[in-house]
Amino acid sequence: MEENHFVFMRRAVELSEQGMLNDKGGPFGCVIVKDNQIIAEGFNAVTSTNDPTAHAEVVAIRNACKNLDSYQLEDCIIYTSCEPCPMCLGAIYWARPKKVYYANTRIEAAAIGFDDEFIYKEIPLPLHQRQIEFEHIQLDEALKVFELWDKKENKSEY
């Protein structure tokens, strides 16, 4: 591994400690790098913002997209202090970075109370078997919006 990988990972870990010690949220940090430069950072801010989506990776992705004026992180590398949870994993795939490096594993996170295994188990279940009830409401107006999108000529595909 190149020496810069350790520099960027250490910064992600510093952010995880900084956010935690300043009572911003859990012990998670993330940096996003493009062309060997940090373009965005984030740490977990769930409890300080009352935002369950304010995980380090999501915060860093939002900052990177704003800084790049893009909704894609092509040619970017994500360094995160812990293996991403299912929500962050989804956000990472939508952002489309080139690669992700992580330090702590999800098993190590579970050992200190951040266990996402129940979510991994919920994803493949049929909707009627999930812990949170999901029910489909058929609405013609909703389908019409999808049809409008499908026919829209000047849309930004993503």
Tab-separated table of N, CA and C in Angstrom, residues 56-150:
chain	number	residue	atom	x	y	z
A	56	ALA	N	-20.511	9.315	9.015
A	56	ALA	CA	-19.290	9.944	8.494
A	56	ALA	C	-19.218	9.883	6.969
A	57	GLU	N	-19.514	8.722	6.407
A	57	GLU	CA	-19.410	8.580	4.954
A	57	GLU	C	-20.430	9.446	4.237
A	58	VAL	N	-21.651	9.496	4.738
A	58	VAL	CA	-22.690	10.308	4.106
A	58	VAL	C	-22.333	11.789	4.196
A	59	VAL	N	-21.862	12.219	5.362
A	59	VAL	CA	-21.445	13.612	5.526
A	59	VAL	C	-20.321	13.946	4.555
A	60	ALA	N	-19.329	13.074	4.460
A	60	ALA	CA	-18.197	13.315	3.555
A	60	ALA	C	-18.645	13.306	2.093
A	61	ILE	N	-19.532	12.394	1.730
A	61	ILE	CA	-20.043	12.350	0.351
A	61	ILE	C	-20.788	13.635	0.023
A	62	ARG	N	-21.628	14.099	0.940
A	62	ARG	CA	-22.350	15.360	0.706
A	62	ARG	C	-21.365	16.515	0.508
A	63	ASN	N	-20.336	16.568	1.356
A	63	ASN	CA	-19.340	17.644	1.250
A	63	ASN	C	-18.558	17.542	-0.060
A	64	ALA	N	-18.174	16.320	-0.442
A	64	ALA	CA	-17.410	16.137	-1.675
A	64	ALA	C	-18.237	16.532	-2.898
A	65	CYS	N	-19.481	16.112	-2.927
A	65	CYS	CA	-20.336	16.456	-4.070
A	65	CYS	C	-20.545	17.959	-4.169
A	66	LYS	N	-20.697	18.601	-3.028
A	66	LYS	CA	-20.832	20.061	-3.029
A	66	LYS	C	-19.544	20.714	-3.532
A	67	ASN	N	-18.401	20.237	-3.043
A	67	ASN	CA	-17.110	20.815	-3.444
A	67	ASN	C	-16.804	20.580	-4.922
A	68	LEU	N	-17.234	19.436	-5.444
A	68	LEU	CA	-16.993	19.121	-6.857
A	68	LEU	C	-18.110	19.605	-7.777
A	69	ASP	N	-19.195	20.091	-7.186
A	69	ASP	CA	-20.377	20.496	-7.951
A	69	ASP	C	-20.836	19.355	-8.859
A	70	SER	N	-20.950	18.164	-8.241
A	70	SER	CA	-21.332	16.970	-8.979
A	70	SER	C	-22.027	15.991	-8.038
A	71	TYR	N	-22.893	15.158	-8.566
A	71	TYR	CA	-23.513	14.120	-7.756
A	71	TYR	C	-22.778	12.793	-7.910
A	72	GLN	N	-21.666	12.793	-8.597
A	72	GLN	CA	-20.849	11.599	-8.802
A	72	GLN	C	-19.443	11.839	-8.259
A	73	LEU	N	-18.844	10.819	-7.705
A	73	LEU	CA	-17.478	10.924	-7.180
A	73	LEU	C	-16.522	10.058	-8.004
A	74	GLU	N	-16.677	10.154	-9.311
A	74	GLU	CA	-15.797	9.407	-10.211
A	74	GLU	C	-14.352	9.804	-9.944
A	75	ASP	N	-13.463	8.830	-10.027
A	75	ASP	CA	-12.029	9.035	-9.807
A	75	ASP	C	-11.695	9.453	-8.382
A	76	CYS	N	-12.618	9.258	-7.454
A	76	CYS	CA	-12.364	9.562	-6.040
A	76	CYS	C	-12.153	8.267	-5.265
A	77	ILE	N	-11.442	8.401	-4.164
A	77	ILE	CA	-11.211	7.284	-3.256
A	77	ILE	C	-11.736	7.690	-1.888
A	78	ILE	N	-12.457	6.771	-1.259
A	78	ILE	CA	-12.999	7.008	0.073
A	78	ILE	C	-12.154	6.249	1.086
A	79	TYR	N	-11.756	6.944	2.135
A	79	TYR	CA	-11.059	6.351	3.277
A	79	TYR	C	-11.962	6.531	4.487
A	80	THR	N	-12.361	5.430	5.092
A	80	THR	CA	-13.269	5.518	6.214
A	80	THR	C	-12.727	4.695	7.381
A	81	SER	N	-12.974	5.184	8.577
A	81	SER	CA	-12.406	4.542	9.763
A	81	SER	C	-13.038	3.199	10.080
A	82	CYS	N	-14.163	2.882	9.425
A	82	CYS	CA	-14.837	1.608	9.682
A	82	CYS	C	-15.537	1.126	8.417
A	83	GLU	N	-15.636	-0.165	8.287
A	83	GLU	CA	-16.386	-0.758	7.178
A	83	GLU	C	-17.791	-0.152	7.144
A	84	PRO	N	-18.228	0.352	6.014
A	84	PRO	CA	-19.505	1.057	5.940
A	84	PRO	C	-20.713	0.195	6.301
A	85	CYS	N	-21.677	0.829	6.957
A	85	CYS	CA	-22.958	0.192	7.276
A	85	CYS	C	-23.773	0.077	5.983
A	86	PRO	N	-24.907	-0.610	6.020
A	86	PRO	CA	-25.710	-0.748	4.794
A	86	PRO	C	-26.155	0.582	4.181
A	87	MET	N	-26.517	1.563	5.018
A	87	MET	CA	-26.937	2.852	4.477
A	87	MET	C	-25.764	3.529	3.752
A	88	CYS	N	-24.615	3.535	4.408
A	88	CYS	CA	-23.440	4.173	3.807
A	88	CYS	C	-22.977	3.416	2.566
A	89	LEU	N	-23.096	2.115	2.611
A	89	LEU	CA	-22.747	1.308	1.449
A	89	LEU	C	-23.612	1.707	0.253
A	90	GLY	N	-24.915	1.895	0.496
A	90	GLY	CA	-25.802	2.354	-0.571
A	90	GLY	C	-25.404	3.722	-1.088
A	91	ALA	N	-25.098	4.635	-0.177
A	91	ALA	CA	-24.688	5.989	-0.581
A	91	ALA	C	-23.397	5.942	-1.392
A	92	ILE	N	-22.479	5.085	-0.987
A	92	ILE	CA	-21.204	4.950	-1.701
A	92	ILE	C	-21.452	4.441	-3.120
A	93	TYR	N	-22.288	3.434	-3.252
A	93	TYR	CA	-22.563	2.921	-4.597
A	93	TYR	C	-23.243	3.965	-5.480
A	94	TRP	N	-24.163	4.764	-4.907
A	94	TRP	CA	-24.798	5.809	-5.700
A	94	TRP	C	-23.792	6.893	-6.089
A	95	ALA	N	-22.806	7.167	-5.240
A	95	ALA	CA	-21.811	8.199	-5.539
A	95	ALA	C	-20.764	7.716	-6.544
A	96	ARG	N	-20.587	6.420	-6.655
A	96	ARG	CA	-19.700	5.792	-7.639
A	96	ARG	C	-18.223	6.193	-7.530
A	97	PRO	N	-17.630	6.088	-6.350
A	97	PRO	CA	-16.187	6.333	-6.271
A	97	PRO	C	-15.417	5.181	-6.911
A	98	LYS	N	-14.126	5.394	-7.066
A	98	LYS	CA	-13.265	4.379	-7.680
A	98	LYS	C	-12.968	3.238	-6.710
A	99	LYS	N	-12.785	3.572	-5.418
A	99	LYS	CA	-12.373	2.565	-4.444
A	99	LYS	C	-12.687	3.050	-3.039
A	100	VAL	N	-12.822	2.090	-2.108
A	100	VAL	CA	-13.045	2.392	-0.699
A	100	VAL	C	-12.021	1.621	0.126
A	101	TYR	N	-11.369	2.324	1.042
A	101	TYR	CA	-10.503	1.693	2.035
A	101	TYR	C	-11.151	1.899	3.398
A	102	TYR	N	-11.089	0.890	4.262
A	102	TYR	CA	-11.637	1.039	5.605
A	102	TYR	C	-10.663	0.449	6.622
A	103	ALA	N	-10.754	0.922	7.863
A	103	ALA	CA	-9.865	0.453	8.931
A	103	ALA	C	-10.570	-0.618	9.766
A	104	ASN	N	-11.419	-0.227	10.703
A	104	ASN	CA	-12.114	-1.205	11.541
A	104	ASN	C	-13.157	-1.966	10.731
A	105	THR	N	-13.427	-3.199	11.153
A	105	THR	CA	-14.425	-4.017	10.458
A	105	THR	C	-15.793	-3.852	11.108
A	106	ARG	N	-16.814	-4.326	10.413
A	106	ARG	CA	-18.165	-4.259	10.975
A	106	ARG	C	-18.300	-5.168	12.191
A	107	ILE	N	-17.497	-6.207	12.278
A	107	ILE	CA	-17.488	-7.081	13.456
A	107	ILE	C	-16.904	-6.334	14.652
A	108	GLU	N	-15.849	-5.568	14.411
A	108	GLU	CA	-15.267	-4.757	15.492
A	108	GLU	C	-16.239	-3.667	15.938
A	109	ALA	N	-16.985	-3.099	14.995
A	109	ALA	CA	-17.994	-2.093	15.344
A	109	ALA	C	-19.108	-2.721	16.186
A	110	ALA	N	-19.534	-3.895	15.802
A	110	ALA	CA	-20.590	-4.587	16.552
A	110	ALA	C	-20.148	-4.850	17.992
A	111	ALA	N	-18.872	-5.121	18.184
A	111	ALA	CA	-18.359	-5.427	19.526
A	111	ALA	C	-18.466	-4.236	20.484
A	112	ILE	N	-18.579	-3.012	19.935
A	112	ILE	CA	-18.719	-1.829	20.796
A	112	ILE	C	-20.121	-1.220	20.703
A	113	GLY	N	-21.062	-1.993	20.173
A	113	GLY	CA	-22.455	-1.557	20.184
A	113	GLY	C	-23.003	-1.006	18.878
A	114	PHE	N	-22.236	-1.036	17.808
A	114	PHE	CA	-22.702	-0.554	16.502
A	114	PHE	C	-22.895	-1.759	15.584
A	115	ASP	N	-23.955	-2.498	15.856
A	115	ASP	CA	-24.204	-3.749	15.142
A	115	ASP	C	-25.285	-3.542	14.094
A	116	ASP	N	-24.905	-3.648	12.829
A	116	ASP	CA	-25.822	-3.462	11.706
A	116	ASP	C	-26.287	-4.781	11.117
A	117	GLU	N	-25.927	-5.882	11.747
A	117	GLU	CA	-26.238	-7.195	11.187
A	117	GLU	C	-27.737	-7.379	10.953
A	118	PHE	N	-28.565	-6.808	11.848
A	118	PHE	CA	-30.012	-6.956	11.673
A	118	PHE	C	-30.484	-6.326	10.369
A	119	ILE	N	-29.821	-5.262	9.925
A	119	ILE	CA	-30.212	-4.634	8.656
A	119	ILE	C	-29.803	-5.533	7.489
A	120	TYR	N	-28.587	-6.070	7.558
A	120	TYR	CA	-28.155	-6.984	6.506
A	120	TYR	C	-29.125	-8.156	6.385
A	121	LYS	N	-29.663	-8.623	7.507
A	121	LYS	CA	-30.606	-9.743	7.501
A	121	LYS	C	-31.982	-9.331	6.981
A	122	GLU	N	-32.357	-8.078	7.167
A	122	GLU	CA	-33.672	-7.590	6.716
A	122	GLU	C	-33.745	-7.435	5.202
A	123	ILE	N	-32.677	-7.029	4.574
A	123	ILE	CA	-32.685	-6.679	3.149
A	123	ILE	C	-33.224	-7.801	2.261
A	124	PRO	N	-32.782	-9.033	2.418
A	124	PRO	CA	-33.297	-10.066	1.499
A	124	PRO	C	-34.685	-10.607	1.846
A	125	LEU	N	-35.227	-10.218	2.995
A	125	LEU	CA	-36.531	-10.747	3.403
A	125	LEU	C	-37.669	-10.192	2.546
A	126	PRO	N	-38.695	-10.993	2.321
A	126	PRO	CA	-39.907	-10.448	1.692
A	126	PRO	C	-40.471	-9.335	2.572
A	127	LEU	N	-41.101	-8.353	1.963
A	127	LEU	CA	-41.593	-7.198	2.715
A	127	LEU	C	-42.458	-7.589	3.906
A	128	HIS	N	-43.281	-8.577	3.765
A	128	HIS	CA	-44.191	-8.957	4.850
A	128	HIS	C	-43.473	-9.632	6.032
A	129	GLN	N	-42.202	-9.962	5.867
A	129	GLN	CA	-41.454	-10.588	6.955
A	129	GLN	C	-40.504	-9.619	7.664
A	130	ARG	N	-40.426	-8.388	7.212
A	130	ARG	CA	-39.501	-7.428	7.818
A	130	ARG	C	-40.038	-6.905	9.143
A	131	GLN	N	-39.117	-6.447	9.994
A	131	GLN	CA	-39.488	-5.931	11.317
A	131	GLN	C	-40.314	-4.655	11.228
A	132	ILE	N	-40.038	-3.836	10.225
A	132	ILE	CA	-40.826	-2.628	9.997
A	132	ILE	C	-41.782	-2.934	8.852
A	133	GLU	N	-43.041	-2.686	9.070
A	133	GLU	CA	-44.064	-3.026	8.088
A	133	GLU	C	-43.987	-2.107	6.868
A	134	PHE	N	-44.024	-2.708	5.706
A	134	PHE	CA	-44.074	-1.986	4.439
A	134	PHE	C	-45.366	-2.378	3.733
A	135	GLU	N	-46.095	-1.376	3.229
A	135	GLU	CA	-47.328	-1.675	2.509
A	135	GLU	C	-47.411	-0.806	1.264
A	136	HIS	N	-47.712	-1.422	0.163
A	136	HIS	CA	-47.816	-0.736	-1.125
A	136	HIS	C	-49.169	-0.052	-1.240
A	137	ILE	N	-49.172	1.208	-1.625
A	137	ILE	CA	-50.412	1.929	-1.935
A	137	ILE	C	-50.342	2.296	-3.409
A	138	GLN	N	-51.154	1.650	-4.207
A	138	GLN	CA	-51.204	1.925	-5.642
A	138	GLN	C	-51.834	3.294	-5.866
A	139	LEU	N	-51.128	4.169	-6.568
A	139	LEU	CA	-51.644	5.510	-6.818
A	139	LEU	C	-51.305	5.889	-8.259
A	140	ASP	N	-52.328	6.107	-9.066
A	140	ASP	CA	-52.119	6.427	-10.477
A	140	ASP	C	-51.272	7.685	-10.657
A	141	GLU	N	-51.473	8.670	-9.779
A	141	GLU	CA	-50.712	9.923	-9.889
A	141	GLU	C	-49.208	9.676	-9.731
A	142	ALA	N	-48.846	8.743	-8.870
A	142	ALA	CA	-47.434	8.426	-8.673
A	142	ALA	C	-46.841	7.808	-9.935
A	143	LEU	N	-47.559	6.905	-10.535
A	143	LEU	CA	-47.101	6.267	-11.763
A	143	LEU	C	-46.984	7.287	-12.899
A	144	LYS	N	-47.888	8.269	-12.932
A	144	LYS	CA	-47.829	9.307	-13.970
A	144	LYS	C	-46.542	10.120	-13.881
A	145	VAL	N	-46.083	10.378	-12.673
A	145	VAL	CA	-44.817	11.105	-12.507
A	145	VAL	C	-43.664	10.292	-13.094
A	146	PHE	N	-43.668	8.981	-12.857
A	146	PHE	CA	-42.640	8.118	-13.449
A	146	PHE	C	-42.721	8.142	-14.977
A	147	GLU	N	-43.927	8.138	-15.508
A	147	GLU	CA	-44.110	8.181	-16.963
A	147	GLU	C	-43.599	9.505	-17.531
A	148	LEU	N	-43.847	10.597	-16.808
A	148	LEU	CA	-43.320	11.899	-17.238
A	148	LEU	C	-41.793	11.882	-17.257
A	149	TRP	N	-41.190	11.288	-16.221
A	149	TRP	CA	-39.726	11.197	-16.171
A	149	TRP	C	-39.218	10.389	-17.360
A	150	ASP	N	-39.866	9.295	-17.645
A	150	ASP	CA	-39.443	8.417	-18.724
A	150	ASP	C	-39.449	9.151	-20.067
